[in-house]
Amino acid sequence: MSTKILLVEDEPKVSAFIRRGLEEEGYDVVVAYDGTFGQRLALSEAIDLLILDVILPGQSGLEVLKAVRTQNQALPILMLTALGTTQDKLLGFDGGADDYLVKPFDFAELLARVRALTRRRSHAEAKGSQLRLADLVVDTAAKTVARAGQPIKLTAREFNLLELLLRHQGRVLSRGEIAEHTWEEAFDAGSNVIDVYVNYLRNKVDKPFAKKLIHTVVGMGYVLREE
Ligand code: CA
């Protein structure tokens, strides 16, 4: 079965270029030219990846992102943005995007992100294992997370980060190691994106529970373990 991608992009030249390229790579592509229609499709169609432009007629990309995330936590979402500032990127992440690409970009760059976001999904499905630490249970096949029997909803990127920490439980992972395994792109040295993501994860996985599992090792990185 081919991977189905919904592309929400209002600039006809850009959407035609992306669509053609992805179709040549064997992906099944559906295009929406405004945010309102894009959101409707994202919520009604069975898609494997959403590529979402930020500035759109109708609903903005960030509005669509929020609406889709409240109903679907697991769908990988790649944002396209012309606004290259860190603040805007983090706003996008905060709404639950898994990755972003700043325009203009090379098609090869887009393809690498698309492959990473769709491969992670099928790779985890194929393994179909359950990972545990204390009362935390992650099912990489069903894409579910629970603590003390309570289900926890994570975005695709938060899930990947938790899976990485859990597979290496007890070992301190540096920000560089986390970036290398969870993000495809290189980071500027000053970026705090990893810290931001660990925080999102903590709020969901640790904060509501007495026993903390995610620990900061000052000057080194993060570790998942029982203390
Ligand atoms: Ca646009």
PDB file of N, CA and C in Angstrom, residues 52 54-55 61-62 65-66 77-105 109 113 157 183 185-194 196-197 200:
ATOM      1  N   LEU A  52       2.220  20.916   5.634  1.00  0.00           N
ATOM      2  CA  LEU A  52       1.344  22.050   5.881  1.00  0.00           C
ATOM      3  C   LEU A  52       2.098  23.373   5.790  1.00  0.00           C
ATOM      4  N   VAL A  54       2.451  27.404   6.339  1.00  0.00           N
ATOM      5  CA  VAL A  54       2.001  28.231   7.463  1.00  0.00           C
ATOM      6  C   VAL A  54       1.043  29.331   7.008  1.00  0.00           C
ATOM      7  N   ILE A  55       1.423  30.064   5.942  1.00  0.00           N
ATOM      8  CA  ILE A  55       0.582  31.176   5.499  1.00  0.00           C
ATOM      9  C   ILE A  55      -0.341  30.697   4.387  1.00  0.00           C
ATOM     10  N   GLY A  61      -1.942  27.900   8.680  1.00  0.00           N
ATOM     11  CA  GLY A  61      -1.347  26.583   8.931  1.00  0.00           C
ATOM     12  C   GLY A  61      -1.303  26.237  10.411  1.00  0.00           C
ATOM     13  N   LEU A  62      -1.037  27.225  11.250  1.00  0.00           N
ATOM     14  CA  LEU A  62      -0.953  26.945  12.692  1.00  0.00           C
ATOM     15  C   LEU A  62      -2.334  26.615  13.273  1.00  0.00           C
ATOM     16  N   LEU A  65      -2.969  23.096  12.176  1.00  0.00           N
ATOM     17  CA  LEU A  65      -2.131  22.217  12.990  1.00  0.00           C
ATOM     18  C   LEU A  65      -2.800  21.924  14.342  1.00  0.00           C
ATOM     19  N   LYS A  66      -3.265  22.976  15.002  1.00  0.00           N
ATOM     20  CA  LYS A  66      -3.904  22.798  16.312  1.00  0.00           C
ATOM     21  C   LYS A  66      -5.158  21.952  16.220  1.00  0.00           C
ATOM     22  N   ILE A  77       3.466  15.499  11.073  1.00  0.00           N
ATOM     23  CA  ILE A  77       3.159  16.772  10.409  1.00  0.00           C
ATOM     24  C   ILE A  77       4.449  17.550  10.146  1.00  0.00           C
ATOM     25  N   LEU A  78       4.643  17.890   8.867  1.00  0.00           N
ATOM     26  CA  LEU A  78       5.803  18.672   8.441  1.00  0.00           C
ATOM     27  C   LEU A  78       5.314  20.065   8.039  1.00  0.00           C
ATOM     28  N   MET A  79       5.832  21.102   8.705  1.00  0.00           N
ATOM     29  CA  MET A  79       5.420  22.467   8.393  1.00  0.00           C
ATOM     30  C   MET A  79       6.353  23.079   7.349  1.00  0.00           C
ATOM     31  N   LEU A  80       5.778  23.860   6.425  1.00  0.00           N
ATOM     32  CA  LEU A  80       6.571  24.623   5.468  1.00  0.00           C
ATOM     33  C   LEU A  80       6.441  26.075   5.878  1.00  0.00           C
ATOM     34  N   THR A  81       7.556  26.744   6.062  1.00  0.00           N
ATOM     35  CA  THR A  81       7.454  28.126   6.492  1.00  0.00           C
ATOM     36  C   THR A  81       8.440  29.033   5.793  1.00  0.00           C
ATOM     37  N   ALA A  82       7.987  30.247   5.482  1.00  0.00           N
ATOM     38  CA  ALA A  82       8.884  31.248   4.915  1.00  0.00           C
ATOM     39  C   ALA A  82       9.465  32.090   6.042  1.00  0.00           C
ATOM     40  N   LEU A  83       8.921  31.931   7.222  1.00  0.00           N
ATOM     41  CA  LEU A  83       9.376  32.706   8.373  1.00  0.00           C
ATOM     42  C   LEU A  83      10.459  31.907   9.074  1.00  0.00           C
ATOM     43  N   GLY A  84      11.719  32.296   8.868  1.00  0.00           N
ATOM     44  CA  GLY A  84      12.818  31.463   9.337  1.00  0.00           C
ATOM     45  C   GLY A  84      13.246  31.690  10.773  1.00  0.00           C
ATOM     46  N   THR A  85      12.549  32.511  11.522  1.00  0.00           N
ATOM     47  CA  THR A  85      13.036  32.820  12.863  1.00  0.00           C
ATOM     48  C   THR A  85      12.720  31.707  13.849  1.00  0.00           C
ATOM     49  N   THR A  86      13.578  31.615  14.861  1.00  0.00           N
ATOM     50  CA  THR A  86      13.433  30.587  15.894  1.00  0.00           C
ATOM     51  C   THR A  86      12.076  30.671  16.576  1.00  0.00           C
ATOM     52  N   GLN A  87      11.625  31.894  16.842  1.00  0.00           N
ATOM     53  CA  GLN A  87      10.349  32.066  17.534  1.00  0.00           C
ATOM     54  C   GLN A  87       9.207  31.403  16.767  1.00  0.00           C
ATOM     55  N   ASP A  88       9.212  31.614  15.452  1.00  0.00           N
ATOM     56  CA  ASP A  88       8.151  31.033  14.636  1.00  0.00           C
ATOM     57  C   ASP A  88       8.236  29.514  14.582  1.00  0.00           C
ATOM     58  N   LYS A  89       9.460  29.014  14.532  1.00  0.00           N
ATOM     59  CA  LYS A  89       9.635  27.557  14.505  1.00  0.00           C
ATOM     60  C   LYS A  89       9.093  26.948  15.782  1.00  0.00           C
ATOM     61  N   LEU A  90       9.423  27.579  16.883  1.00  0.00           N
ATOM     62  CA  LEU A  90       8.983  27.025  18.164  1.00  0.00           C
ATOM     63  C   LEU A  90       7.476  27.143  18.321  1.00  0.00           C
ATOM     64  N   LEU A  91       6.896  28.213  17.763  1.00  0.00           N
ATOM     65  CA  LEU A  91       5.435  28.330  17.786  1.00  0.00           C
ATOM     66  C   LEU A  91       4.819  27.143  17.059  1.00  0.00           C
ATOM     67  N   GLY A  92       5.428  26.810  15.910  1.00  0.00           N
ATOM     68  CA  GLY A  92       4.961  25.662  15.140  1.00  0.00           C
ATOM     69  C   GLY A  92       5.107  24.368  15.916  1.00  0.00           C
ATOM     70  N   PHE A  93       6.246  24.182  16.547  1.00  0.00           N
ATOM     71  CA  PHE A  93       6.481  22.978  17.347  1.00  0.00           C
ATOM     72  C   PHE A  93       5.502  22.880  18.496  1.00  0.00           C
ATOM     73  N   ASP A  94       5.272  24.022  19.127  1.00  0.00           N
ATOM     74  CA  ASP A  94       4.397  24.059  20.289  1.00  0.00           C
ATOM     75  C   ASP A  94       3.005  23.550  19.938  1.00  0.00           C
ATOM     76  N   GLY A  95       2.600  23.833  18.706  1.00  0.00           N
ATOM     77  CA  GLY A  95       1.300  23.344  18.264  1.00  0.00           C
ATOM     78  C   GLY A  95       1.325  21.881  17.866  1.00  0.00           C
ATOM     79  N   GLY A  96       2.490  21.243  17.914  1.00  0.00           N
ATOM     80  CA  GLY A  96       2.543  19.802  17.676  1.00  0.00           C
ATOM     81  C   GLY A  96       3.096  19.357  16.351  1.00  0.00           C
ATOM     82  N   ALA A  97       3.857  20.230  15.655  1.00  0.00           N
ATOM     83  CA  ALA A  97       4.478  19.797  14.398  1.00  0.00           C
ATOM     84  C   ALA A  97       5.676  18.908  14.707  1.00  0.00           C
ATOM     85  N   ASP A  98       5.968  17.965  13.796  1.00  0.00           N
ATOM     86  CA  ASP A  98       7.086  17.051  14.006  1.00  0.00           C
ATOM     87  C   ASP A  98       8.364  17.583  13.398  1.00  0.00           C
ATOM     88  N   ASP A  99       8.225  18.391  12.355  1.00  0.00           N
ATOM     89  CA  ASP A  99       9.405  18.899  11.680  1.00  0.00           C
ATOM     90  C   ASP A  99       8.982  20.121  10.873  1.00  0.00           C
ATOM     91  N   TYR A 100       9.950  20.883  10.390  1.00  0.00           N
ATOM     92  CA  TYR A 100       9.636  22.052   9.581  1.00  0.00           C
ATOM     93  C   TYR A 100      10.707  22.202   8.526  1.00  0.00           C
ATOM     94  N   LEU A 101      10.341  22.921   7.479  1.00  0.00           N
ATOM     95  CA  LEU A 101      11.281  23.194   6.396  1.00  0.00           C
ATOM     96  C   LEU A 101      11.088  24.660   6.022  1.00  0.00           C
ATOM     97  N   VAL A 102      12.194  25.407   5.919  1.00  0.00           N
ATOM     98  CA  VAL A 102      12.112  26.829   5.598  1.00  0.00           C
ATOM     99  C   VAL A 102      12.232  27.010   4.084  1.00  0.00           C
ATOM    100  N   LYS A 103      11.276  27.760   3.515  1.00  0.00           N
ATOM    101  CA  LYS A 103      11.304  28.049   2.070  1.00  0.00           C
ATOM    102  C   LYS A 103      12.339  29.133   1.779  1.00  0.00           C
ATOM    103  N   PRO A 104      12.984  29.082   0.646  1.00  0.00           N
ATOM    104  CA  PRO A 104      12.918  28.028  -0.375  1.00  0.00           C
ATOM    105  C   PRO A 104      13.803  26.840   0.011  1.00  0.00           C
ATOM    106  N   PHE A 105      13.398  25.648  -0.405  1.00  0.00           N
ATOM    107  CA  PHE A 105      14.181  24.450  -0.069  1.00  0.00           C
ATOM    108  C   PHE A 105      14.392  23.615  -1.329  1.00  0.00           C
ATOM    109  N   GLU A 109      15.857  17.878   0.040  1.00  0.00           N
ATOM    110  CA  GLU A 109      15.722  18.168   1.461  1.00  0.00           C
ATOM    111  C   GLU A 109      14.328  17.766   1.943  1.00  0.00           C
ATOM    112  N   ARG A 113      13.097  14.571   4.677  1.00  0.00           N
ATOM    113  CA  ARG A 113      12.200  14.737   5.840  1.00  0.00           C
ATOM    114  C   ARG A 113      10.990  13.813   5.710  1.00  0.00           C
ATOM    115  N   ARG A 157       6.686  13.236  17.335  1.00  0.00           N
ATOM    116  CA  ARG A 157       8.069  13.551  17.710  1.00  0.00           C
ATOM    117  C   ARG A 157       8.326  13.269  19.189  1.00  0.00           C
ATOM    118  N   TRP A 183      16.053  13.739  15.180  1.00  0.00           N
ATOM    119  CA  TRP A 183      15.902  14.791  14.168  1.00  0.00           C
ATOM    120  C   TRP A 183      16.888  14.498  13.049  1.00  0.00           C
ATOM    121  N   GLU A 185      17.810  16.882  10.740  1.00  0.00           N
ATOM    122  CA  GLU A 185      18.570  18.075  10.377  1.00  0.00           C
ATOM    123  C   GLU A 185      19.607  18.441  11.443  1.00  0.00           C
ATOM    124  N   ALA A 186      20.593  19.174  11.022  1.00  0.00           N
ATOM    125  CA  ALA A 186      21.605  19.656  11.962  1.00  0.00           C
ATOM    126  C   ALA A 186      21.046  20.850  12.731  1.00  0.00           C
ATOM    127  N   PHE A 187      21.520  21.046  13.930  1.00  0.00           N
ATOM    128  CA  PHE A 187      21.058  22.148  14.762  1.00  0.00           C
ATOM    129  C   PHE A 187      22.144  23.199  14.901  1.00  0.00           C
ATOM    130  N   ASP A 188      21.738  24.461  15.083  1.00  0.00           N
ATOM    131  CA  ASP A 188      22.760  25.443  15.432  1.00  0.00           C
ATOM    132  C   ASP A 188      23.114  25.189  16.894  1.00  0.00           C
ATOM    133  N   ALA A 189      24.334  25.484  17.250  1.00  0.00           N
ATOM    134  CA  ALA A 189      24.842  25.178  18.585  1.00  0.00           C
ATOM    135  C   ALA A 189      23.959  25.761  19.686  1.00  0.00           C
ATOM    136  N   GLY A 190      23.378  26.948  19.418  1.00  0.00           N
ATOM    137  CA  GLY A 190      22.605  27.623  20.450  1.00  0.00           C
ATOM    138  C   GLY A 190      21.170  27.138  20.583  1.00  0.00           C
ATOM    139  N   SER A 191      20.757  26.215  19.725  1.00  0.00           N
ATOM    140  CA  SER A 191      19.351  25.799  19.706  1.00  0.00           C
ATOM    141  C   SER A 191      18.953  25.052  20.977  1.00  0.00           C
ATOM    142  N   ASN A 192      17.763  25.367  21.486  1.00  0.00           N
ATOM    143  CA  ASN A 192      17.291  24.667  22.681  1.00  0.00           C
ATOM    144  C   ASN A 192      16.100  23.766  22.356  1.00  0.00           C
ATOM    145  N   VAL A 193      15.986  23.363  21.099  1.00  0.00           N
ATOM    146  CA  VAL A 193      14.828  22.569  20.667  1.00  0.00           C
ATOM    147  C   VAL A 193      14.728  21.242  21.432  1.00  0.00           C
ATOM    148  N   ILE A 194      15.868  20.598  21.692  1.00  0.00           N
ATOM    149  CA  ILE A 194      15.847  19.331  22.426  1.00  0.00           C
ATOM    150  C   ILE A 194      15.286  19.558  23.831  1.00  0.00           C
ATOM    151  N   VAL A 196      13.351  21.939  24.823  1.00  0.00           N
ATOM    152  CA  VAL A 196      11.926  22.254  24.704  1.00  0.00           C
ATOM    153  C   VAL A 196      11.128  20.955  24.602  1.00  0.00           C
ATOM    154  N   TYR A 197      11.619  20.024  23.787  1.00  0.00           N
ATOM    155  CA  TYR A 197      10.915  18.752  23.600  1.00  0.00           C
ATOM    156  C   TYR A 197      10.934  17.859  24.838  1.00  0.00           C
ATOM    157  N   TYR A 200       8.235  19.154  27.004  1.00  0.00           N
ATOM    158  CA  TYR A 200       6.891  18.709  26.599  1.00  0.00           C
ATOM    159  C   TYR A 200       6.640  17.302  27.131  1.00  0.00           C
TER     160      TYR A 200
END
